[in-house]
Coordinates of C-alpha atoms in Angstrom, one line a residue:
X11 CA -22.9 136.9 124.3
X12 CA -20.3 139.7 124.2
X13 CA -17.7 136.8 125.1
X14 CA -18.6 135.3 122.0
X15 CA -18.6 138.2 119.9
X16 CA -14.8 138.3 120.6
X17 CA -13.9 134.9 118.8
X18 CA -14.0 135.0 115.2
X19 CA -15.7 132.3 113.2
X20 CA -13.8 129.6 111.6
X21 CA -14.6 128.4 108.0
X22 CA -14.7 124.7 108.3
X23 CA -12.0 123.1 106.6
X24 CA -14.3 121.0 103.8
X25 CA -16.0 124.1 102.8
X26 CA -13.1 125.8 102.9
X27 CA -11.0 123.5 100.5
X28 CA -14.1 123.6 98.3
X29 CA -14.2 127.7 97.8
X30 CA -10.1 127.3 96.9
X31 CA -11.3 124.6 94.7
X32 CA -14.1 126.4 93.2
X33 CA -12.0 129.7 92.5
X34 CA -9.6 128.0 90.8
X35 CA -11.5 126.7 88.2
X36 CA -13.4 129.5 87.7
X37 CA -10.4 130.9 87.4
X38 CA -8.9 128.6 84.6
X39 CA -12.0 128.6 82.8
X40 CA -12.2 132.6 82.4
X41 CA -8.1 132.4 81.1
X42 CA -9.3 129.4 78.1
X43 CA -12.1 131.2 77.4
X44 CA -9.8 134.7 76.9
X45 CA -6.8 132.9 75.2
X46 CA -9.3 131.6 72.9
X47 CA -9.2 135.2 71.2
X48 CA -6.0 135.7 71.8
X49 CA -3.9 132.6 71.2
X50 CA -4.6 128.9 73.0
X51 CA -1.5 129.0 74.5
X52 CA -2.2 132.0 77.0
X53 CA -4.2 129.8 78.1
X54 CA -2.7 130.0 81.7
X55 CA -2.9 126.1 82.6
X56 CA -1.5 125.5 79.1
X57 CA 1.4 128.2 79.3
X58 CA 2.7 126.9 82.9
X59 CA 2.8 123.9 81.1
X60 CA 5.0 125.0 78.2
X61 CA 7.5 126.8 80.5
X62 CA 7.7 124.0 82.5
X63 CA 8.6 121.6 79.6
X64 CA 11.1 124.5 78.3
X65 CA 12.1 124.8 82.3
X66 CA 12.7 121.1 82.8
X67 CA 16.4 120.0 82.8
X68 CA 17.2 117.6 80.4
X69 CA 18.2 114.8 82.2
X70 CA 14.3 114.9 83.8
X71 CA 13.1 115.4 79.8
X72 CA 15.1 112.1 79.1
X73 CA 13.2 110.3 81.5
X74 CA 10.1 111.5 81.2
X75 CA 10.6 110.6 77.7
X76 CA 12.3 106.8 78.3
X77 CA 9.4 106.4 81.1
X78 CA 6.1 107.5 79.7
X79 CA 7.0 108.0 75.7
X80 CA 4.1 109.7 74.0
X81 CA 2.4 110.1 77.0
X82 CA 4.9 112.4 78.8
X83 CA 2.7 115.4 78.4
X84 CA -0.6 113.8 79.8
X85 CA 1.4 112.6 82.8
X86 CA 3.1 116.6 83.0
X87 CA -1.2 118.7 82.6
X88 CA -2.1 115.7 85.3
X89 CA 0.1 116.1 87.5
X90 CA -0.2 120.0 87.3
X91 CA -3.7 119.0 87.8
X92 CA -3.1 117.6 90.8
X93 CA -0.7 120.4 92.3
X94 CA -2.9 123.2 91.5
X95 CA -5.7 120.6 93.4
X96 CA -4.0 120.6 96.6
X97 CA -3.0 124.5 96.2
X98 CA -6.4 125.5 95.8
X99 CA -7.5 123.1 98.9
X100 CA -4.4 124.6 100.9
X101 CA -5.5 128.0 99.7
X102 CA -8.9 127.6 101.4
X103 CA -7.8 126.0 104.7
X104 CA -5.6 129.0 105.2
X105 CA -8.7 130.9 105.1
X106 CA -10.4 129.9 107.8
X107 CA -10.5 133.4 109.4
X108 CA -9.5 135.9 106.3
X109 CA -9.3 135.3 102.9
X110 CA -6.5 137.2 102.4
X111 CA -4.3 134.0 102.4
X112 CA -6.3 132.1 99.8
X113 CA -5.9 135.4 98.0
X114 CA -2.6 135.7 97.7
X115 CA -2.1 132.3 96.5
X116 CA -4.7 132.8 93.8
X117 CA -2.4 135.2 93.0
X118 CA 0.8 134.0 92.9
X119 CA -0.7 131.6 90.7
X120 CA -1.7 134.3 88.3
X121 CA 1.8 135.9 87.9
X122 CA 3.1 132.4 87.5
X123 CA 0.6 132.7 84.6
X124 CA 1.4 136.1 83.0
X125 CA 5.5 135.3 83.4
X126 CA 4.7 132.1 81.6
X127 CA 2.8 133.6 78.7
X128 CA 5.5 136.9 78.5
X129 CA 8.2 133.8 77.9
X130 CA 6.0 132.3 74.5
X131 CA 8.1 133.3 71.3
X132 CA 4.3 132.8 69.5
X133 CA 2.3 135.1 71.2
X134 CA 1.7 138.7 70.9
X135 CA 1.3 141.3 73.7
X136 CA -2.5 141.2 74.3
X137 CA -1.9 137.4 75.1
X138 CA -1.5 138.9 79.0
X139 CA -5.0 139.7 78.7
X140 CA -5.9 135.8 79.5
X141 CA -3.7 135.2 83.0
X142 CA -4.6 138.8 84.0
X143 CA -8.1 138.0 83.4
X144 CA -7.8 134.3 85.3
X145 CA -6.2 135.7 88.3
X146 CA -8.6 138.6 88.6
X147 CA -11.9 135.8 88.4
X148 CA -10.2 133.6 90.8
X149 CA -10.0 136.7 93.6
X150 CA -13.2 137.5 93.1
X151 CA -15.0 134.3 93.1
X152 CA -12.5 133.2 96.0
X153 CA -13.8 136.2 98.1
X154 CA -17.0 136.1 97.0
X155 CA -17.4 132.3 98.4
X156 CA -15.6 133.0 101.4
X157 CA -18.0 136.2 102.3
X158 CA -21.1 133.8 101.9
X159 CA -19.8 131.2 104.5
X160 CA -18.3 133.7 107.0
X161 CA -20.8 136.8 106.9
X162 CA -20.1 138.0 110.3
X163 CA -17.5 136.9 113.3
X164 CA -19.4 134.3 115.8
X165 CA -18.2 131.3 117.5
X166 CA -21.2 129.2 116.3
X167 CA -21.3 127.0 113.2
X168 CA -21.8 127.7 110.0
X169 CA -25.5 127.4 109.8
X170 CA -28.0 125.4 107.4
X171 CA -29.2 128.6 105.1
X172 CA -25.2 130.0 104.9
X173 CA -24.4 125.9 103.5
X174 CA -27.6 125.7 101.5
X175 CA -26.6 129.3 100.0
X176 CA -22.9 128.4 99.6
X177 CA -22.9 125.3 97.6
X178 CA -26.0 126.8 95.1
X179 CA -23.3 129.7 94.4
X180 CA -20.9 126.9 94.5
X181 CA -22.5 125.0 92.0
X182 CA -23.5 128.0 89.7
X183 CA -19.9 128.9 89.7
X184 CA -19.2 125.1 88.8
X185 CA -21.2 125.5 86.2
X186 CA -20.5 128.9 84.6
X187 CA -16.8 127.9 84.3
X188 CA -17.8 124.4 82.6
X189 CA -19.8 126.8 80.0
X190 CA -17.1 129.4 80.0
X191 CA -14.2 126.5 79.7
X192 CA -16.1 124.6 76.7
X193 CA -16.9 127.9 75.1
X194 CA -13.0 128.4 75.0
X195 CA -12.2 124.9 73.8
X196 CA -15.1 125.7 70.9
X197 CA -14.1 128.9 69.8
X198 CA -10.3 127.8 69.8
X199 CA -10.8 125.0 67.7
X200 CA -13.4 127.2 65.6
X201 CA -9.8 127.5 63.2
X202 CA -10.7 124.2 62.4
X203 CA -7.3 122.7 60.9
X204 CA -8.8 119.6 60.1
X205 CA -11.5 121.5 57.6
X206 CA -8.7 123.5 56.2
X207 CA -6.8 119.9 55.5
X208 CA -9.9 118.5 53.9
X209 CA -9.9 121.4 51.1
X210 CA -6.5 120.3 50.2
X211 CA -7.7 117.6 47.8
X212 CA -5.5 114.9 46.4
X213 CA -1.6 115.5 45.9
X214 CA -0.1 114.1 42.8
X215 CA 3.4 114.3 42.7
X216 CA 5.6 114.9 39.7
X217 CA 8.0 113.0 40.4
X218 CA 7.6 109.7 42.6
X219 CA 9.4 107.4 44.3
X220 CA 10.1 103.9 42.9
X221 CA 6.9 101.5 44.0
X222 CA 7.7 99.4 47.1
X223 CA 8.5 95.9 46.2
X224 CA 6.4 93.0 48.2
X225 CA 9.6 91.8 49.9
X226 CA 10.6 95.5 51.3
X227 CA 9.3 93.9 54.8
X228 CA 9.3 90.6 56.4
X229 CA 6.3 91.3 58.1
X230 CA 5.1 87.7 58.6
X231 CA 8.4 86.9 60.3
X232 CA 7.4 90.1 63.0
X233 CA 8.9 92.8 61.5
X234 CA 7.2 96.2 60.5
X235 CA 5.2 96.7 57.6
X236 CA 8.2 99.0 55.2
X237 CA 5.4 102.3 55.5
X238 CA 4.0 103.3 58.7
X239 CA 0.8 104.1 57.4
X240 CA -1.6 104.9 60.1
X241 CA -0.8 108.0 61.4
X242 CA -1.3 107.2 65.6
X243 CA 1.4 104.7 64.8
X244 CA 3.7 107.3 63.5
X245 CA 5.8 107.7 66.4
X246 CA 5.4 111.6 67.4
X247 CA 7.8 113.4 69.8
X248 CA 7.2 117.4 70.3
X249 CA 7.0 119.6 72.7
X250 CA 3.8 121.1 72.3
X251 CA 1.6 120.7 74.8
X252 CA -1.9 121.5 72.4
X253 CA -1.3 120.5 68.8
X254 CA -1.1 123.7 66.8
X255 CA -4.4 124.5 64.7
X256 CA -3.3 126.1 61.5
X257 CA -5.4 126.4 58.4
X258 CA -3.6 126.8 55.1
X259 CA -5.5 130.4 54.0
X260 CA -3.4 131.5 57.3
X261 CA -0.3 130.0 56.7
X262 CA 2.8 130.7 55.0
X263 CA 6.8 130.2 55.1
X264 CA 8.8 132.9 55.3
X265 CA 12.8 132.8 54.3
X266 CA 15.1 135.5 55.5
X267 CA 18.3 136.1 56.9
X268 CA 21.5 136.0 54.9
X269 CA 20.0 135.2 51.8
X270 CA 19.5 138.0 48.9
X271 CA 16.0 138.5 48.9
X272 CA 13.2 138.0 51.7
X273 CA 11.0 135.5 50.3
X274 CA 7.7 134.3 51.3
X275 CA 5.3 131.7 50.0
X276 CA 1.9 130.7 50.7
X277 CA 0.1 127.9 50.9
X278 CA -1.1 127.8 47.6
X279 CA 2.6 128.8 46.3
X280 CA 3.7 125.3 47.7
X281 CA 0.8 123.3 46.5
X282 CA 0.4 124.4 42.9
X283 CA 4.8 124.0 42.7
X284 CA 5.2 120.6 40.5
X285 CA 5.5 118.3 43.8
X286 CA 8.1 115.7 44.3
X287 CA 7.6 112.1 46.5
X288 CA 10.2 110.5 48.5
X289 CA 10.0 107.8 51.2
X290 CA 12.3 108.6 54.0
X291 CA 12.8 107.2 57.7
X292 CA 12.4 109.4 60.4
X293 CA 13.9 109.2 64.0
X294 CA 14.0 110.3 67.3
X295 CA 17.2 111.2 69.0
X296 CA 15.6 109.9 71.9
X297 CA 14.7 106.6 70.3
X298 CA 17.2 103.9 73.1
X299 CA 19.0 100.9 72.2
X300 CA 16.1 98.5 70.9
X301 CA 13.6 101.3 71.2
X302 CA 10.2 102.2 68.5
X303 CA 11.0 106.2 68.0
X304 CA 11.2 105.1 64.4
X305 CA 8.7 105.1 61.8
X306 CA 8.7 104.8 57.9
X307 CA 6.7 107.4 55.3
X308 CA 6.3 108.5 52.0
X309 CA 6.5 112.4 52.0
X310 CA 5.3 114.5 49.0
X311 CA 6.2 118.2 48.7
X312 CA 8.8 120.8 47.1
X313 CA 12.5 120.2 47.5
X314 CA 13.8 122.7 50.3
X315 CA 16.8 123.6 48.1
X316 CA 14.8 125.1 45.4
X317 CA 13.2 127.0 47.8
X318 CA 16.3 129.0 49.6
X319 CA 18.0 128.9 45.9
X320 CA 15.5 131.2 44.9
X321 CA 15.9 133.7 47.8
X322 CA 19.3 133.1 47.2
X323 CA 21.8 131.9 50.3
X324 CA 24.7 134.2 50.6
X325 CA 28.4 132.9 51.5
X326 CA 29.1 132.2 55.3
X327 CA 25.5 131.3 55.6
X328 CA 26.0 128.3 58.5
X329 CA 22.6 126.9 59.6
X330 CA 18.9 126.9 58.4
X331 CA 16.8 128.2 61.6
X332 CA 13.2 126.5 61.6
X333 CA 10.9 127.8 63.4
X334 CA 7.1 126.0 64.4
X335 CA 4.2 128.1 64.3
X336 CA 4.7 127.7 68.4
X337 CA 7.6 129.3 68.8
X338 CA 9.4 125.7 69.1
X339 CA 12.8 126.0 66.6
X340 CA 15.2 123.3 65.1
X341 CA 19.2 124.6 63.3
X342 CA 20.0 122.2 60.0
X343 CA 23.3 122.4 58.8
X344 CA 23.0 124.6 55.3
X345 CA 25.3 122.1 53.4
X346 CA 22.9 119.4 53.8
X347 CA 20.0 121.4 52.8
X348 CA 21.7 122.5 49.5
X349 CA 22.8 119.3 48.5
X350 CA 20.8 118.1 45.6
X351 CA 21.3 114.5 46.4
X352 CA 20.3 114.9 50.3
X353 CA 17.1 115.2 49.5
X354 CA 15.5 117.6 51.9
X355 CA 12.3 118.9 51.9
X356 CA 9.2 121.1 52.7
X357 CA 6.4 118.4 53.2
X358 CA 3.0 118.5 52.8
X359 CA 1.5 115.0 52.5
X360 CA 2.3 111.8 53.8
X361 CA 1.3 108.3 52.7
X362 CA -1.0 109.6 49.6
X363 CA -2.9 112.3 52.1
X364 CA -2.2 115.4 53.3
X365 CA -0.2 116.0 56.4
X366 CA -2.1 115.3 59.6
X367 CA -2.6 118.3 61.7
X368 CA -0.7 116.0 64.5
X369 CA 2.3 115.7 62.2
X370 CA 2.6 119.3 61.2
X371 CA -0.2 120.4 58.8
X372 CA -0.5 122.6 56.9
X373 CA 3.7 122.1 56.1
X374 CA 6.9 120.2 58.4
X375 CA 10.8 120.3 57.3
X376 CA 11.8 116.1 56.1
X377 CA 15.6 116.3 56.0
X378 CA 16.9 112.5 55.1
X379 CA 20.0 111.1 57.5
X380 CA 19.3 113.4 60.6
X381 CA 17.7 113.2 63.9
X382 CA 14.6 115.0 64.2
X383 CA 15.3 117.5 66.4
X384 CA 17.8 119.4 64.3
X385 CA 15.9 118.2 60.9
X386 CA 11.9 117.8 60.8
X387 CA 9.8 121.2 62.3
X388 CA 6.4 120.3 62.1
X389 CA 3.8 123.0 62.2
X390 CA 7.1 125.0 60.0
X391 CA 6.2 128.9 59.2
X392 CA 9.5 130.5 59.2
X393 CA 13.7 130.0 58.1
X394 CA 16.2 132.2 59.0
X395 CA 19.4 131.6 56.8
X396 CA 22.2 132.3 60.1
X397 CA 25.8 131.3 61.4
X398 CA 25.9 128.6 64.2
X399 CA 27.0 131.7 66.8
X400 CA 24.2 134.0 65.5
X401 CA 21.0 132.2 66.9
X402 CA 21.0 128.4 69.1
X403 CA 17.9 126.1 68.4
X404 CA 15.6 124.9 71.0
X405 CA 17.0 122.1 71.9
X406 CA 21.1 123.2 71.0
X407 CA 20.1 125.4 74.3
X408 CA 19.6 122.2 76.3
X409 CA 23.3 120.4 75.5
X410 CA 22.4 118.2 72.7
X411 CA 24.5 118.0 69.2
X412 CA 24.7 120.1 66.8
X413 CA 25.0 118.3 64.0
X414 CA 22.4 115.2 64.7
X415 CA 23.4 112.9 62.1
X416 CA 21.3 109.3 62.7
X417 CA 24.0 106.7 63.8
X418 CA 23.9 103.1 62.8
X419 CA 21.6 100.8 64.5
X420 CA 19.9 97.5 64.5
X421 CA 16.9 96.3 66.6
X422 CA 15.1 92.6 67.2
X423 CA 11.5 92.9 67.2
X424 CA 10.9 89.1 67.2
X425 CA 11.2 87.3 69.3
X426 CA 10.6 89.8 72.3
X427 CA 12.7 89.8 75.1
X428 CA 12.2 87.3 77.5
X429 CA 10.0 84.9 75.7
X430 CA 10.0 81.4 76.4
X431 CA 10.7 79.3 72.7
X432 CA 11.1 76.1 71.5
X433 CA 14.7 74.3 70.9
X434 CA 15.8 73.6 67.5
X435 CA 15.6 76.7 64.7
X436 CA 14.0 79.7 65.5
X437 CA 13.4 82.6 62.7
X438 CA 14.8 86.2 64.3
X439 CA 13.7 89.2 62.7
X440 CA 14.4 93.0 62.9
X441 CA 15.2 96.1 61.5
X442 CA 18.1 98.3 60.8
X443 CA 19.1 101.6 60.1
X444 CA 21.0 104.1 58.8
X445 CA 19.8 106.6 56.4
X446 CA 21.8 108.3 53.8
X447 CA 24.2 105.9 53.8
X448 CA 22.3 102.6 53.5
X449 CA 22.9 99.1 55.5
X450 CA 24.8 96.7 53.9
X451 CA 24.5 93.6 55.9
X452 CA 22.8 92.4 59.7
X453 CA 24.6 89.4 61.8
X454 CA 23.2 87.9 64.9
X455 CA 24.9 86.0 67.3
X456 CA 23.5 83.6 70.0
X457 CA 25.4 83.9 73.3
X458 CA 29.1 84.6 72.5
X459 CA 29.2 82.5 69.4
X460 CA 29.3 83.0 65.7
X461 CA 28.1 86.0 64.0
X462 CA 26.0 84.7 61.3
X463 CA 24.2 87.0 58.4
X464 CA 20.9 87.5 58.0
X465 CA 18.7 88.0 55.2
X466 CA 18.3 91.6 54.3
X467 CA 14.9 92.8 52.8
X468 CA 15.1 95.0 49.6
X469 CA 16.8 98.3 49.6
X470 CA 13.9 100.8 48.3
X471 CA 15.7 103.7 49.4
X472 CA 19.3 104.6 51.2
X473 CA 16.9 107.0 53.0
X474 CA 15.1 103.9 55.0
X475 CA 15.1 101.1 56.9
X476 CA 15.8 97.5 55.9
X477 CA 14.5 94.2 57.5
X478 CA 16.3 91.3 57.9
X479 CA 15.4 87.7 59.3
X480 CA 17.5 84.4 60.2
X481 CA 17.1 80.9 61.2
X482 CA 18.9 80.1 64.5
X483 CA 19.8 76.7 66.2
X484 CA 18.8 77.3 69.9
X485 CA 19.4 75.0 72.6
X486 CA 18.0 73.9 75.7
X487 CA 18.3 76.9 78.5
X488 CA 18.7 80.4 78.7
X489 CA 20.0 82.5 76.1
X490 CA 20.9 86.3 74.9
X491 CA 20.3 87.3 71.1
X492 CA 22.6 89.7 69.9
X493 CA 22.4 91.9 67.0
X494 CA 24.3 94.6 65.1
X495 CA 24.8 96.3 61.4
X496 CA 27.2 97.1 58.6
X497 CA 26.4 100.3 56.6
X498 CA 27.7 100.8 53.1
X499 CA 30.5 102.7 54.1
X500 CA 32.1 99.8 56.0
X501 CA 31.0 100.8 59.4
X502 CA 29.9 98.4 61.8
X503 CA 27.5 99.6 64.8
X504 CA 29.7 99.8 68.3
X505 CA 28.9 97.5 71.0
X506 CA 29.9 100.8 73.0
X507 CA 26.6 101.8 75.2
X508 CA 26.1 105.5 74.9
X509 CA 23.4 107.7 76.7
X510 CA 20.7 109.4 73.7
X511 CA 22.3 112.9 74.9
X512 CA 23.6 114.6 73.3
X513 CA 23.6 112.7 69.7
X514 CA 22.1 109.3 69.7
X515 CA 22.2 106.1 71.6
X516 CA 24.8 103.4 70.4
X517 CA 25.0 100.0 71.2
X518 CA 24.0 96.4 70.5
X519 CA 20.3 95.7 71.1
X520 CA 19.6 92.0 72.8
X521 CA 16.8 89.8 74.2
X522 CA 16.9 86.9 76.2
X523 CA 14.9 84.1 75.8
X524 CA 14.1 80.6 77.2
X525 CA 14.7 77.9 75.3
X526 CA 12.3 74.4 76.4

């Protein structure tokens, strides 16, 4: 007996994995629940998240963007999922004897944590409160599970009443940290953004946009309808990993910087302005060649250049500094935000509703002819008026353009690449692009033949797309559609291919087809 007194007791490595498992998610529960008072994004899972999307270089942000789309954060919190899975496994098997191991990697996890949510621009200093507080659960409840299964040092196996005793703790701990996780996702959401949006109540602007004629779209020949008006179809690019929850009674835009007087509005300032209505197409700078990073809407809201008029922008002032309600920040040139006839603005509805709380409720930026990321902060709640050397924008700090004017470009959304046709005349449809300046005509060309015009759609706005069809004779065999546009300054697209860093992709867009 005093021989086996000498060997110390091994956890076994199932039960083991399942205590690292356990702690963890006690230990994430107990940080939601805290950020919940203190702001969702000390969450801890949700701020290593954010600093890993800001940490990411941006050729990996490309193509996590080319690869999953909208879905790029789903893939990023599961496969965090997954890593903090095997950790907390790892973390238990280490602990077969002590827990100090297990320990320590509970708590490197939790200073991940705490650096994470020290690096948020949006959250104040009591926002510590909810890593400190998910590390400290996961020591305990990690030490706690390990002391049941390893009471004193003997040789033997873990017996029936240690197990029994284990996985009842086990599972009250399972459950206490679903009550304690849901109570943070409740309590979070108690802002309820999507209450505040229905007291907005109808917006009637006082001056519209011209009504959109019947042929604005050839959708019957596969192209778009003109207004993307279902909001999921919207395409949506951020980099918040939790859409923002804002209600308008706790919102408001502030304008500073060089300017003469520090103004700021509320919601109601905004709302009871007289309103004006503009459709305007928005893209992505990360839309490819050929790619659906573009949608079509009809914004209502105050004119952006009335707005820094009245705090009055001083000389030398360079950019307008945006900044989300996140922390996340976009630089417009100030000369395009002035110009009465660019038409910028501080939205608040979309397609006859208010904003949707995914597309930046309670207000976003809607800046006509520019890329998104330098033009269209959602979630908006302050602008700085600053030089280009005085502050750099989120994603400036990554190598992309400054500037961000949308590039002329052309795309075939019928027929789809690779689809087998008929011979004889076949109708080709599309869209094409470039705001501000307006398109003035679309050719296609089959193979290396002819380029031959299309029919364009009609122009409702300079600001928007146009579509455009045309009949073509296709052969027998294998062919390769070609398409490209003429703006109305004379410019015709570049066949060029260029990468969408750091200002756009160029290029022709083609399909192939089969003709039989």
């Amino acid at each position: 007996m005093s021989e086996l007194k000498t060997k110390t007791r091994l956890l076994p490595i199932p039960l083991g994995a399942l205590a690292g498992v356990l702690a963890a998610v006690a230990a994430l529960a107990a940080g939601h629940l805290v950020a919940a008072f203190v702001g969702l994004n000390a969450s801890p899972y949700l701020a290593v998240g954010n600093a890993a999307i800001d940490l990411t270089p941006l050729p990996v942000k490309t193509w996590a963007v080319d690869t999953f789309g909208t879905a790029d954060k789903a893939v990023l919190l599961t496969g965090m999922a997954l890593v903090m899975l095997l950790a907390a496994c790892l973390a238990g098997v280490l602990s077969r004897r002590k827990p100090l191991a297990g320990q320590i990697i509970v708590g490197l996890f939790g200073v991940a944590g705490i650096a994470a949510v020290m690096s948020r621009p949006d959250l104040g200093q009591l926002a510590i409160l909810a890593p400190f507080v998910s590390v400290l659960v996961g020591v305990v409840v990690f030490t706690w599970l390990h002391r049941i299964l390893l009471p004193q040092t003997y040789a033997e196996p873990v017996e029936g009443t240690t197990r029994r005793k284990f996985l009842i703790t086990g599972a009250g701990v399972a459950v206490g940290a679903g009550v304690a996780g849901l109570a943070g996702q409740s309590i979070g959401a108690s802002k309820d953004a999507e209450g505040s949006r229905a007291t907005v109540g109808r917006l009637v602007a006082a001056r519209t946009a011209p009504p959109i004629p019947a042929d604005a779209d050839f959708a019957k020949f596969g192209t778009p309808r003109f207004l993307t008006v279902a909001p999921e179809k919207f395409y949506k690019i951020d980099t918040a990993l939790v859409v923002p929850q804002v209600r308008i009674e706790d919102w408001s835009l502030k304008i500073h910087g060089m300017v003469d007087r520090e103004i700021t509005f509320s919601y109601s300032d905004i709302r009871n302005r007289p309103l004006v209505e503009r459709v305007v197409t928005l893209t992505c700078v990360s839309n490819e060649v050929g790619g659906d990073l573009i949608s079509t809407g009809k914004f209502i809201g105050v004119d952006l250049a009335d707005l820094l008029n009245e705090a009055g922008v001083k000389p030398g002032a360079e950019q307008l500094f945006s900044t989300s309600v996140d922390g996340w920040t976009a630089g417009t040139p100030v000369p395009i935000v002035l110009d009465p006839n660019r038409g910028a603005m501080l939205a608040i509805g979309m397609n006859d509703e208010p904003l949707t709380v995914e597309h930046g409720f309670p207000a976003r930026l809607v800046v006509p002819g520019l890329y998104g990321y330098v033009s269209a902060t959602k979630w908006v709640t302050d602008l700085e008026l600053t030089t280009w050397a005085g502050r750099q924008a989120y994603w400036l700090k990554r190598g992309w353009g400054q500037f961000g004017p949308i590039k002329t470009e052309s795309r075939i959304d019928s027929p789809s690449g690779f689809a087998q046709v008929g011979t004889g005349p076949l109708r080709v449809s599309g869209i094409a692009w470039a705001q501000h300046t307006g398109i003035e005509r679309v050719e296609v060309r089959l193979n290396q033949g002819p380029w031959q015009q299309a029919m364009l759609s009609a122009e409702v706005t300079k600001d928007a797309w146009r579509m455009w069809w045309l009949d073509v004779d296709v052969p027998k065999g294998t062919h390769q559609l070609f398409v490209r546009a003429t703006d109305q300054t004379g410019y015709t697209q570049t066949e060029a291919r260029a990468d969408v860093v750091p200002d756009g992709a160029t290029g022709w867009h083609s399909v192939s087809l089969d003709a039989r």
